[in-house]
């Protein structure tokens, strides 16, 4: 609730300043910049509050099914940008071809309304349970499984609707776009169905169905009444461990590789005289959303076999590596293929970070511990992969007096540098996997 209120305040302030409802005309440029930066910090704090608590709650309430549940939630997160955008386009009569249209400024107001709607009311009904015994029962497993499958169906409907609306927004009437926006809101609210008791099944024969092992113990858990290792680390304790750094670097590379792609995709396609960046970005969004869902479920599959979810990160790095190798080819076809592969790798990082941080450092401080990974990987990844590396190389190959670069040299070295960084991250995660097992 607090996080939603902070985000609402930040986005509303952005909107009020940009539309001059709050007139800053008498202030100098640096004062305005500082004020807007403070709004950004408030928005980030709100987002972090929501993110940390949501995933800590999911892990604690579903300890044996956390991969699937976290993956499902992360799938929704992956679609949120598209959802907000298509809701805005449906209800605000903005000129889609004119980015200078002043009505675009009202996107911040729509985002503010969405944030408060999606957080304030639901927060009144969510409870946190510390690993209740029932979570290991066959009935609980079946009930979670049924709801997760429903959630996958709802997520798929949302993905199809958002992508369809985005692809058709220039060829259909405004009434149709408004219809898409209404449909998106309805689908957005439909997970309320998952609270329906009619989805429950009763315990059959007691215990786990068919003797299925619902949760394989890893670090910090008990086997035969014997505690393996007591792990419940705070942030300060966590950062002093080797495992923290071994896992942080692969996460930073995976997330940074994806952010670097999304930040520079227009210039990447433009450098080879292609305008396919918008369609490619749509494919990236859909791919990384599906990858989030799949990676979360795969963590549970591996856990049942006594394996760590860190293996999924290794797989994600392989996809990221293949994606950037495709970029090296520097043709339109290979760029599209690379975007899809990078989408799979980027999306896989998000649910696995939650699961592996819980495995390595315990669940007592999971909210804060996870946000260290989320925040550091996103911030450093954005600066390193999204700005410093590509910007220097792009500017170095731009003709004097020009603002755009054309030719394979514009990004070629950037692609090779990222390939090298991905390979180093693969070594790091391989060492961590060995240490865990």
PDB file of C-alpha atoms in Angstrom, residues 105-331:
ATOM      1  CA  UNK A 105       2.127  13.938 -21.203  1.00  0.00           C
ATOM      2  CA  UNK A 106      -1.020  12.476 -19.672  1.00  0.00           C
ATOM      3  CA  UNK A 107       0.573   9.015 -19.747  1.00  0.00           C
ATOM      4  CA  UNK A 108       2.024   9.789 -16.293  1.00  0.00           C
ATOM      5  CA  UNK A 109      -1.481  10.394 -14.939  1.00  0.00           C
ATOM      6  CA  UNK A 110      -2.725   7.083 -16.373  1.00  0.00           C
ATOM      7  CA  UNK A 111       0.294   5.319 -14.843  1.00  0.00           C
ATOM      8  CA  UNK A 112      -0.462   6.934 -11.472  1.00  0.00           C
ATOM      9  CA  UNK A 113      -4.071   5.716 -11.541  1.00  0.00           C
ATOM     10  CA  UNK A 114      -2.980   2.207 -12.558  1.00  0.00           C
ATOM     11  CA  UNK A 115      -0.386   2.044  -9.750  1.00  0.00           C
ATOM     12  CA  UNK A 116      -2.767   3.065  -6.979  1.00  0.00           C
ATOM     13  CA  UNK A 117      -5.546   0.812  -8.307  1.00  0.00           C
ATOM     14  CA  UNK A 118      -3.297  -2.251  -8.495  1.00  0.00           C
ATOM     15  CA  UNK A 119      -1.758  -1.826  -5.039  1.00  0.00           C
ATOM     16  CA  UNK A 120      -3.968  -0.009  -2.540  1.00  0.00           C
ATOM     17  CA  UNK A 121      -7.065  -2.223  -2.643  1.00  0.00           C
ATOM     18  CA  UNK A 122      -5.357  -5.650  -2.979  1.00  0.00           C
ATOM     19  CA  UNK A 123      -2.976  -4.826  -0.121  1.00  0.00           C
ATOM     20  CA  UNK A 124      -5.923  -4.824   2.283  1.00  0.00           C
ATOM     21  CA  UNK A 125      -6.589  -8.525   1.691  1.00  0.00           C
ATOM     22  CA  UNK A 126      -3.126 -10.114   1.425  1.00  0.00           C
ATOM     23  CA  UNK A 127      -1.814 -12.106   4.382  1.00  0.00           C
ATOM     24  CA  UNK A 128       1.625 -13.587   4.980  1.00  0.00           C
ATOM     25  CA  UNK A 129       1.984 -17.066   6.457  1.00  0.00           C
ATOM     26  CA  UNK A 130       5.338 -18.446   7.584  1.00  0.00           C
ATOM     27  CA  UNK A 131       5.507 -21.786   5.755  1.00  0.00           C
ATOM     28  CA  UNK A 132       2.335 -23.396   7.137  1.00  0.00           C
ATOM     29  CA  UNK A 133       2.388 -27.177   7.320  1.00  0.00           C
ATOM     30  CA  UNK A 134      -0.493 -27.462   4.873  1.00  0.00           C
ATOM     31  CA  UNK A 135       1.740 -26.237   2.021  1.00  0.00           C
ATOM     32  CA  UNK A 136       3.258 -29.709   1.804  1.00  0.00           C
ATOM     33  CA  UNK A 137      -0.053 -31.529   1.405  1.00  0.00           C
ATOM     34  CA  UNK A 138      -1.308 -33.054  -1.813  1.00  0.00           C
ATOM     35  CA  UNK A 139      -4.481 -30.964  -1.681  1.00  0.00           C
ATOM     36  CA  UNK A 140      -2.553 -27.714  -1.325  1.00  0.00           C
ATOM     37  CA  UNK A 141      -0.280 -28.688  -4.219  1.00  0.00           C
ATOM     38  CA  UNK A 142      -3.271 -29.520  -6.401  1.00  0.00           C
ATOM     39  CA  UNK A 143      -5.030 -26.265  -5.507  1.00  0.00           C
ATOM     40  CA  UNK A 144      -1.955 -24.188  -6.287  1.00  0.00           C
ATOM     41  CA  UNK A 145      -1.391 -26.106  -9.519  1.00  0.00           C
ATOM     42  CA  UNK A 146      -4.955 -25.492 -10.644  1.00  0.00           C
ATOM     43  CA  UNK A 147      -4.732 -21.782  -9.907  1.00  0.00           C
ATOM     44  CA  UNK A 148      -1.349 -21.449 -11.590  1.00  0.00           C
ATOM     45  CA  UNK A 149      -2.753 -23.052 -14.737  1.00  0.00           C
ATOM     46  CA  UNK A 150      -5.670 -20.608 -14.654  1.00  0.00           C
ATOM     47  CA  UNK A 151      -3.139 -17.806 -14.180  1.00  0.00           C
ATOM     48  CA  UNK A 152      -1.167 -18.980 -17.217  1.00  0.00           C
ATOM     49  CA  UNK A 153      -4.340 -18.860 -19.290  1.00  0.00           C
ATOM     50  CA  UNK A 154      -5.169 -15.344 -18.100  1.00  0.00           C
ATOM     51  CA  UNK A 155      -1.601 -14.203 -18.776  1.00  0.00           C
ATOM     52  CA  UNK A 156      -1.735 -15.658 -22.284  1.00  0.00           C
ATOM     53  CA  UNK A 157      -4.989 -13.809 -22.977  1.00  0.00           C
ATOM     54  CA  UNK A 158      -3.420 -10.591 -21.729  1.00  0.00           C
ATOM     55  CA  UNK A 159      -0.329 -11.080 -23.891  1.00  0.00           C
ATOM     56  CA  UNK A 160      -2.367 -11.735 -27.022  1.00  0.00           C
ATOM     57  CA  UNK A 161      -4.586  -8.721 -26.345  1.00  0.00           C
ATOM     58  CA  UNK A 162      -1.691  -6.332 -25.657  1.00  0.00           C
ATOM     59  CA  UNK A 163       0.350  -7.480 -28.665  1.00  0.00           C
ATOM     60  CA  UNK A 164      -2.724  -7.418 -30.907  1.00  0.00           C
ATOM     61  CA  UNK A 165      -3.618  -3.918 -29.792  1.00  0.00           C
ATOM     62  CA  UNK A 166      -0.055  -2.707 -30.369  1.00  0.00           C
ATOM     63  CA  UNK A 167       0.191  -4.228 -33.856  1.00  0.00           C
ATOM     64  CA  UNK A 168      -3.214  -2.893 -34.935  1.00  0.00           C
ATOM     65  CA  UNK A 169      -3.131   0.550 -33.334  1.00  0.00           C
ATOM     66  CA  UNK A 170      -2.385   2.323 -36.649  1.00  0.00           C
ATOM     67  CA  UNK A 171      -4.945   0.456 -38.754  1.00  0.00           C
ATOM     68  CA  UNK A 172      -8.075   0.386 -36.583  1.00  0.00           C
ATOM     69  CA  UNK A 173     -10.428   3.088 -35.368  1.00  0.00           C
ATOM     70  CA  UNK A 174     -10.216   4.783 -31.988  1.00  0.00           C
ATOM     71  CA  UNK A 175     -13.371   2.962 -30.894  1.00  0.00           C
ATOM     72  CA  UNK A 176     -11.598  -0.356 -31.453  1.00  0.00           C
ATOM     73  CA  UNK A 177      -8.569   0.856 -29.475  1.00  0.00           C
ATOM     74  CA  UNK A 178     -10.884   1.865 -26.648  1.00  0.00           C
ATOM     75  CA  UNK A 179     -12.429  -1.603 -26.795  1.00  0.00           C
ATOM     76  CA  UNK A 180      -8.950  -3.124 -26.494  1.00  0.00           C
ATOM     77  CA  UNK A 181      -8.263  -0.890 -23.471  1.00  0.00           C
ATOM     78  CA  UNK A 182     -11.481  -1.971 -21.744  1.00  0.00           C
ATOM     79  CA  UNK A 183     -10.683  -5.617 -22.479  1.00  0.00           C
ATOM     80  CA  UNK A 184      -7.195  -5.199 -20.997  1.00  0.00           C
ATOM     81  CA  UNK A 185      -8.690  -3.766 -17.791  1.00  0.00           C
ATOM     82  CA  UNK A 186     -11.139  -6.676 -17.543  1.00  0.00           C
ATOM     83  CA  UNK A 187      -8.367  -9.241 -18.039  1.00  0.00           C
ATOM     84  CA  UNK A 188      -6.209  -7.334 -15.541  1.00  0.00           C
ATOM     85  CA  UNK A 189      -8.927  -7.759 -12.888  1.00  0.00           C
ATOM     86  CA  UNK A 190      -9.704 -11.377 -13.783  1.00  0.00           C
ATOM     87  CA  UNK A 191      -7.086 -12.966 -11.451  1.00  0.00           C
ATOM     88  CA  UNK A 192      -9.636 -12.288  -8.707  1.00  0.00           C
ATOM     89  CA  UNK A 193     -11.147 -15.557  -9.962  1.00  0.00           C
ATOM     90  CA  UNK A 194      -8.138 -17.338  -8.465  1.00  0.00           C
ATOM     91  CA  UNK A 195      -9.485 -16.585  -4.975  1.00  0.00           C
ATOM     92  CA  UNK A 196     -12.691 -18.519  -5.744  1.00  0.00           C
ATOM     93  CA  UNK A 197     -13.079 -21.511  -3.429  1.00  0.00           C
ATOM     94  CA  UNK A 198     -14.708 -23.461  -6.234  1.00  0.00           C
ATOM     95  CA  UNK A 199     -11.212 -24.117  -7.594  1.00  0.00           C
ATOM     96  CA  UNK A 200     -10.283 -26.088  -4.462  1.00  0.00           C
ATOM     97  CA  UNK A 201      -9.993 -29.867  -4.349  1.00  0.00           C
ATOM     98  CA  UNK A 202     -10.289 -31.929  -1.183  1.00  0.00           C
ATOM     99  CA  UNK A 203      -7.525 -34.090   0.237  1.00  0.00           C
ATOM    100  CA  UNK A 204      -7.715 -37.544  -1.313  1.00  0.00           C
ATOM    101  CA  UNK A 205      -6.268 -40.376   0.733  1.00  0.00           C
ATOM    102  CA  UNK A 206      -4.171 -37.933   2.806  1.00  0.00           C
ATOM    103  CA  UNK A 207      -0.615 -36.865   2.180  1.00  0.00           C
ATOM    104  CA  UNK A 208       0.933 -36.216  -1.174  1.00  0.00           C
ATOM    105  CA  UNK A 209      -0.725 -37.597  -4.276  1.00  0.00           C
ATOM    106  CA  UNK A 210       1.144 -40.567  -5.653  1.00  0.00           C
ATOM    107  CA  UNK A 211       3.960 -40.028  -3.192  1.00  0.00           C
ATOM    108  CA  UNK A 212       5.236 -37.006  -5.151  1.00  0.00           C
ATOM    109  CA  UNK A 213       7.960 -35.089  -3.363  1.00  0.00           C
ATOM    110  CA  UNK A 214       6.747 -31.521  -3.323  1.00  0.00           C
ATOM    111  CA  UNK A 215       9.925 -29.910  -2.062  1.00  0.00           C
ATOM    112  CA  UNK A 216      13.510 -31.116  -2.081  1.00  0.00           C
ATOM    113  CA  UNK A 217      15.588 -29.604   0.743  1.00  0.00           C
ATOM    114  CA  UNK A 218      18.521 -27.422  -0.133  1.00  0.00           C
ATOM    115  CA  UNK A 219      20.716 -25.155   1.976  1.00  0.00           C
ATOM    116  CA  UNK A 220      19.149 -24.065   5.262  1.00  0.00           C
ATOM    117  CA  UNK A 221      16.530 -26.835   5.439  1.00  0.00           C
ATOM    118  CA  UNK A 222      16.141 -30.061   7.387  1.00  0.00           C
ATOM    119  CA  UNK A 223      16.712 -33.628   6.244  1.00  0.00           C
ATOM    120  CA  UNK A 224      15.580 -36.339   8.641  1.00  0.00           C
ATOM    121  CA  UNK A 225      15.352 -33.842  11.478  1.00  0.00           C
ATOM    122  CA  UNK A 226      18.960 -32.697  10.984  1.00  0.00           C
ATOM    123  CA  UNK A 227      19.581 -29.085  10.114  1.00  0.00           C
ATOM    124  CA  UNK A 228      21.934 -28.799   7.145  1.00  0.00           C
ATOM    125  CA  UNK A 229      22.976 -25.169   7.527  1.00  0.00           C
ATOM    126  CA  UNK A 230      21.141 -22.431   9.379  1.00  0.00           C
ATOM    127  CA  UNK A 231      20.894 -19.643   6.826  1.00  0.00           C
ATOM    128  CA  UNK A 232      19.051 -16.399   7.444  1.00  0.00           C
ATOM    129  CA  UNK A 233      21.353 -13.600   6.382  1.00  0.00           C
ATOM    130  CA  UNK A 234      20.748  -9.874   6.532  1.00  0.00           C
ATOM    131  CA  UNK A 235      21.897  -7.625   3.682  1.00  0.00           C
ATOM    132  CA  UNK A 236      25.168  -6.742   5.424  1.00  0.00           C
ATOM    133  CA  UNK A 237      25.897 -10.422   6.098  1.00  0.00           C
ATOM    134  CA  UNK A 238      24.913 -11.453   2.585  1.00  0.00           C
ATOM    135  CA  UNK A 239      27.259  -9.051   0.776  1.00  0.00           C
ATOM    136  CA  UNK A 240      30.225 -10.454   2.712  1.00  0.00           C
ATOM    137  CA  UNK A 241      29.788 -13.928   1.213  1.00  0.00           C
ATOM    138  CA  UNK A 242      31.445 -15.249  -1.955  1.00  0.00           C
ATOM    139  CA  UNK A 243      28.104 -16.646  -3.158  1.00  0.00           C
ATOM    140  CA  UNK A 244      26.641 -13.135  -3.239  1.00  0.00           C
ATOM    141  CA  UNK A 245      29.235 -11.938  -5.752  1.00  0.00           C
ATOM    142  CA  UNK A 246      29.242 -15.141  -7.777  1.00  0.00           C
ATOM    143  CA  UNK A 247      25.499 -14.748  -8.322  1.00  0.00           C
ATOM    144  CA  UNK A 248      25.398 -10.952  -8.682  1.00  0.00           C
ATOM    145  CA  UNK A 249      27.638 -10.825 -11.771  1.00  0.00           C
ATOM    146  CA  UNK A 250      25.555 -13.264 -13.894  1.00  0.00           C
ATOM    147  CA  UNK A 251      22.351 -11.451 -12.891  1.00  0.00           C
ATOM    148  CA  UNK A 252      23.899  -8.092 -13.770  1.00  0.00           C
ATOM    149  CA  UNK A 253      25.031  -9.370 -17.186  1.00  0.00           C
ATOM    150  CA  UNK A 254      21.666 -10.974 -18.014  1.00  0.00           C
ATOM    151  CA  UNK A 255      19.653  -7.933 -17.001  1.00  0.00           C
ATOM    152  CA  UNK A 256      22.176  -5.470 -18.428  1.00  0.00           C
ATOM    153  CA  UNK A 257      22.212  -7.293 -21.760  1.00  0.00           C
ATOM    154  CA  UNK A 258      18.434  -6.967 -21.999  1.00  0.00           C
ATOM    155  CA  UNK A 259      18.372  -3.327 -20.893  1.00  0.00           C
ATOM    156  CA  UNK A 260      21.157  -2.479 -23.329  1.00  0.00           C
ATOM    157  CA  UNK A 261      19.098  -3.986 -26.123  1.00  0.00           C
ATOM    158  CA  UNK A 262      15.892  -2.142 -25.256  1.00  0.00           C
ATOM    159  CA  UNK A 263      17.751   1.159 -24.753  1.00  0.00           C
ATOM    160  CA  UNK A 264      19.564   1.064 -28.097  1.00  0.00           C
ATOM    161  CA  UNK A 265      17.241  -0.992 -30.295  1.00  0.00           C
ATOM    162  CA  UNK A 266      16.178   1.978 -32.442  1.00  0.00           C
ATOM    163  CA  UNK A 267      19.807   2.877 -33.199  1.00  0.00           C
ATOM    164  CA  UNK A 268      20.719  -0.798 -33.756  1.00  0.00           C
ATOM    165  CA  UNK A 269      18.136  -1.185 -36.504  1.00  0.00           C
ATOM    166  CA  UNK A 270      18.674   2.355 -37.780  1.00  0.00           C
ATOM    167  CA  UNK A 271      22.388   1.734 -38.280  1.00  0.00           C
ATOM    168  CA  UNK A 272      21.544  -0.884 -40.937  1.00  0.00           C
ATOM    169  CA  UNK A 273      18.800   1.287 -42.485  1.00  0.00           C
ATOM    170  CA  UNK A 274      15.960  -0.778 -41.023  1.00  0.00           C
ATOM    171  CA  UNK A 275      12.767   0.466 -39.343  1.00  0.00           C
ATOM    172  CA  UNK A 276      11.903  -2.893 -37.791  1.00  0.00           C
ATOM    173  CA  UNK A 277      12.729  -1.877 -34.224  1.00  0.00           C
ATOM    174  CA  UNK A 278       9.073  -1.388 -33.160  1.00  0.00           C
ATOM    175  CA  UNK A 279       8.009  -4.871 -34.257  1.00  0.00           C
ATOM    176  CA  UNK A 280      11.203  -6.341 -32.787  1.00  0.00           C
ATOM    177  CA  UNK A 281      10.478  -4.633 -29.464  1.00  0.00           C
ATOM    178  CA  UNK A 282       7.006  -6.161 -29.424  1.00  0.00           C
ATOM    179  CA  UNK A 283       8.503  -9.614 -29.948  1.00  0.00           C
ATOM    180  CA  UNK A 284      11.047  -8.945 -27.208  1.00  0.00           C
ATOM    181  CA  UNK A 285       8.330  -7.988 -24.728  1.00  0.00           C
ATOM    182  CA  UNK A 286       6.226 -11.059 -25.460  1.00  0.00           C
ATOM    183  CA  UNK A 287       9.231 -13.405 -25.437  1.00  0.00           C
ATOM    184  CA  UNK A 288      10.669 -12.173 -22.170  1.00  0.00           C
ATOM    185  CA  UNK A 289       7.233 -12.346 -20.512  1.00  0.00           C
ATOM    186  CA  UNK A 290       6.806 -16.004 -21.537  1.00  0.00           C
ATOM    187  CA  UNK A 291      10.371 -16.706 -20.433  1.00  0.00           C
ATOM    188  CA  UNK A 292       9.630 -15.377 -16.942  1.00  0.00           C
ATOM    189  CA  UNK A 293       6.779 -17.846 -16.568  1.00  0.00           C
ATOM    190  CA  UNK A 294       8.757 -20.787 -17.921  1.00  0.00           C
ATOM    191  CA  UNK A 295      11.865 -20.069 -15.869  1.00  0.00           C
ATOM    192  CA  UNK A 296       9.871 -19.959 -12.638  1.00  0.00           C
ATOM    193  CA  UNK A 297       8.252 -23.313 -13.335  1.00  0.00           C
ATOM    194  CA  UNK A 298      11.608 -24.814 -14.336  1.00  0.00           C
ATOM    195  CA  UNK A 299      13.042 -23.826 -10.938  1.00  0.00           C
ATOM    196  CA  UNK A 300      10.428 -26.037  -9.246  1.00  0.00           C
ATOM    197  CA  UNK A 301      11.180 -28.931 -11.597  1.00  0.00           C
ATOM    198  CA  UNK A 302      14.898 -28.694 -10.816  1.00  0.00           C
ATOM    199  CA  UNK A 303      14.257 -28.362  -7.100  1.00  0.00           C
ATOM    200  CA  UNK A 304      12.308 -31.635  -7.062  1.00  0.00           C
ATOM    201  CA  UNK A 305      15.454 -33.272  -8.414  1.00  0.00           C
ATOM    202  CA  UNK A 306      17.676 -31.709  -5.779  1.00  0.00           C
ATOM    203  CA  UNK A 307      19.103 -29.110  -8.166  1.00  0.00           C
ATOM    204  CA  UNK A 308      19.389 -25.360  -7.750  1.00  0.00           C
ATOM    205  CA  UNK A 309      17.519 -22.773  -9.788  1.00  0.00           C
ATOM    206  CA  UNK A 310      20.916 -21.247 -10.562  1.00  0.00           C
ATOM    207  CA  UNK A 311      21.053 -23.729 -13.449  1.00  0.00           C
ATOM    208  CA  UNK A 312      18.303 -21.712 -15.130  1.00  0.00           C
ATOM    209  CA  UNK A 313      20.535 -18.637 -15.003  1.00  0.00           C
ATOM    210  CA  UNK A 314      23.213 -20.593 -16.867  1.00  0.00           C
ATOM    211  CA  UNK A 315      20.610 -21.462 -19.513  1.00  0.00           C
ATOM    212  CA  UNK A 316      19.554 -17.816 -19.723  1.00  0.00           C
ATOM    213  CA  UNK A 317      23.154 -16.776 -20.308  1.00  0.00           C
ATOM    214  CA  UNK A 318      23.399 -19.280 -23.160  1.00  0.00           C
ATOM    215  CA  UNK A 319      20.361 -17.651 -24.818  1.00  0.00           C
ATOM    216  CA  UNK A 320      21.850 -14.182 -24.259  1.00  0.00           C
ATOM    217  CA  UNK A 321      25.143 -15.349 -25.769  1.00  0.00           C
ATOM    218  CA  UNK A 322      23.430 -16.732 -28.884  1.00  0.00           C
ATOM    219  CA  UNK A 323      21.418 -13.509 -29.176  1.00  0.00           C
ATOM    220  CA  UNK A 324      24.467 -11.247 -29.193  1.00  0.00           C
ATOM    221  CA  UNK A 325      26.359 -13.554 -31.555  1.00  0.00           C
ATOM    222  CA  UNK A 326      23.403 -13.089 -33.941  1.00  0.00           C
ATOM    223  CA  UNK A 327      23.755  -9.316 -33.525  1.00  0.00           C
ATOM    224  CA  UNK A 328      27.377  -9.603 -34.669  1.00  0.00           C
ATOM    225  CA  UNK A 329      26.055 -10.787 -38.074  1.00  0.00           C
ATOM    226  CA  UNK A 330      24.383  -7.358 -38.301  1.00  0.00           C
ATOM    227  CA  UNK A 331      21.609  -8.081 -40.792  1.00  0.00           C
TER     228      UNK A 331
END
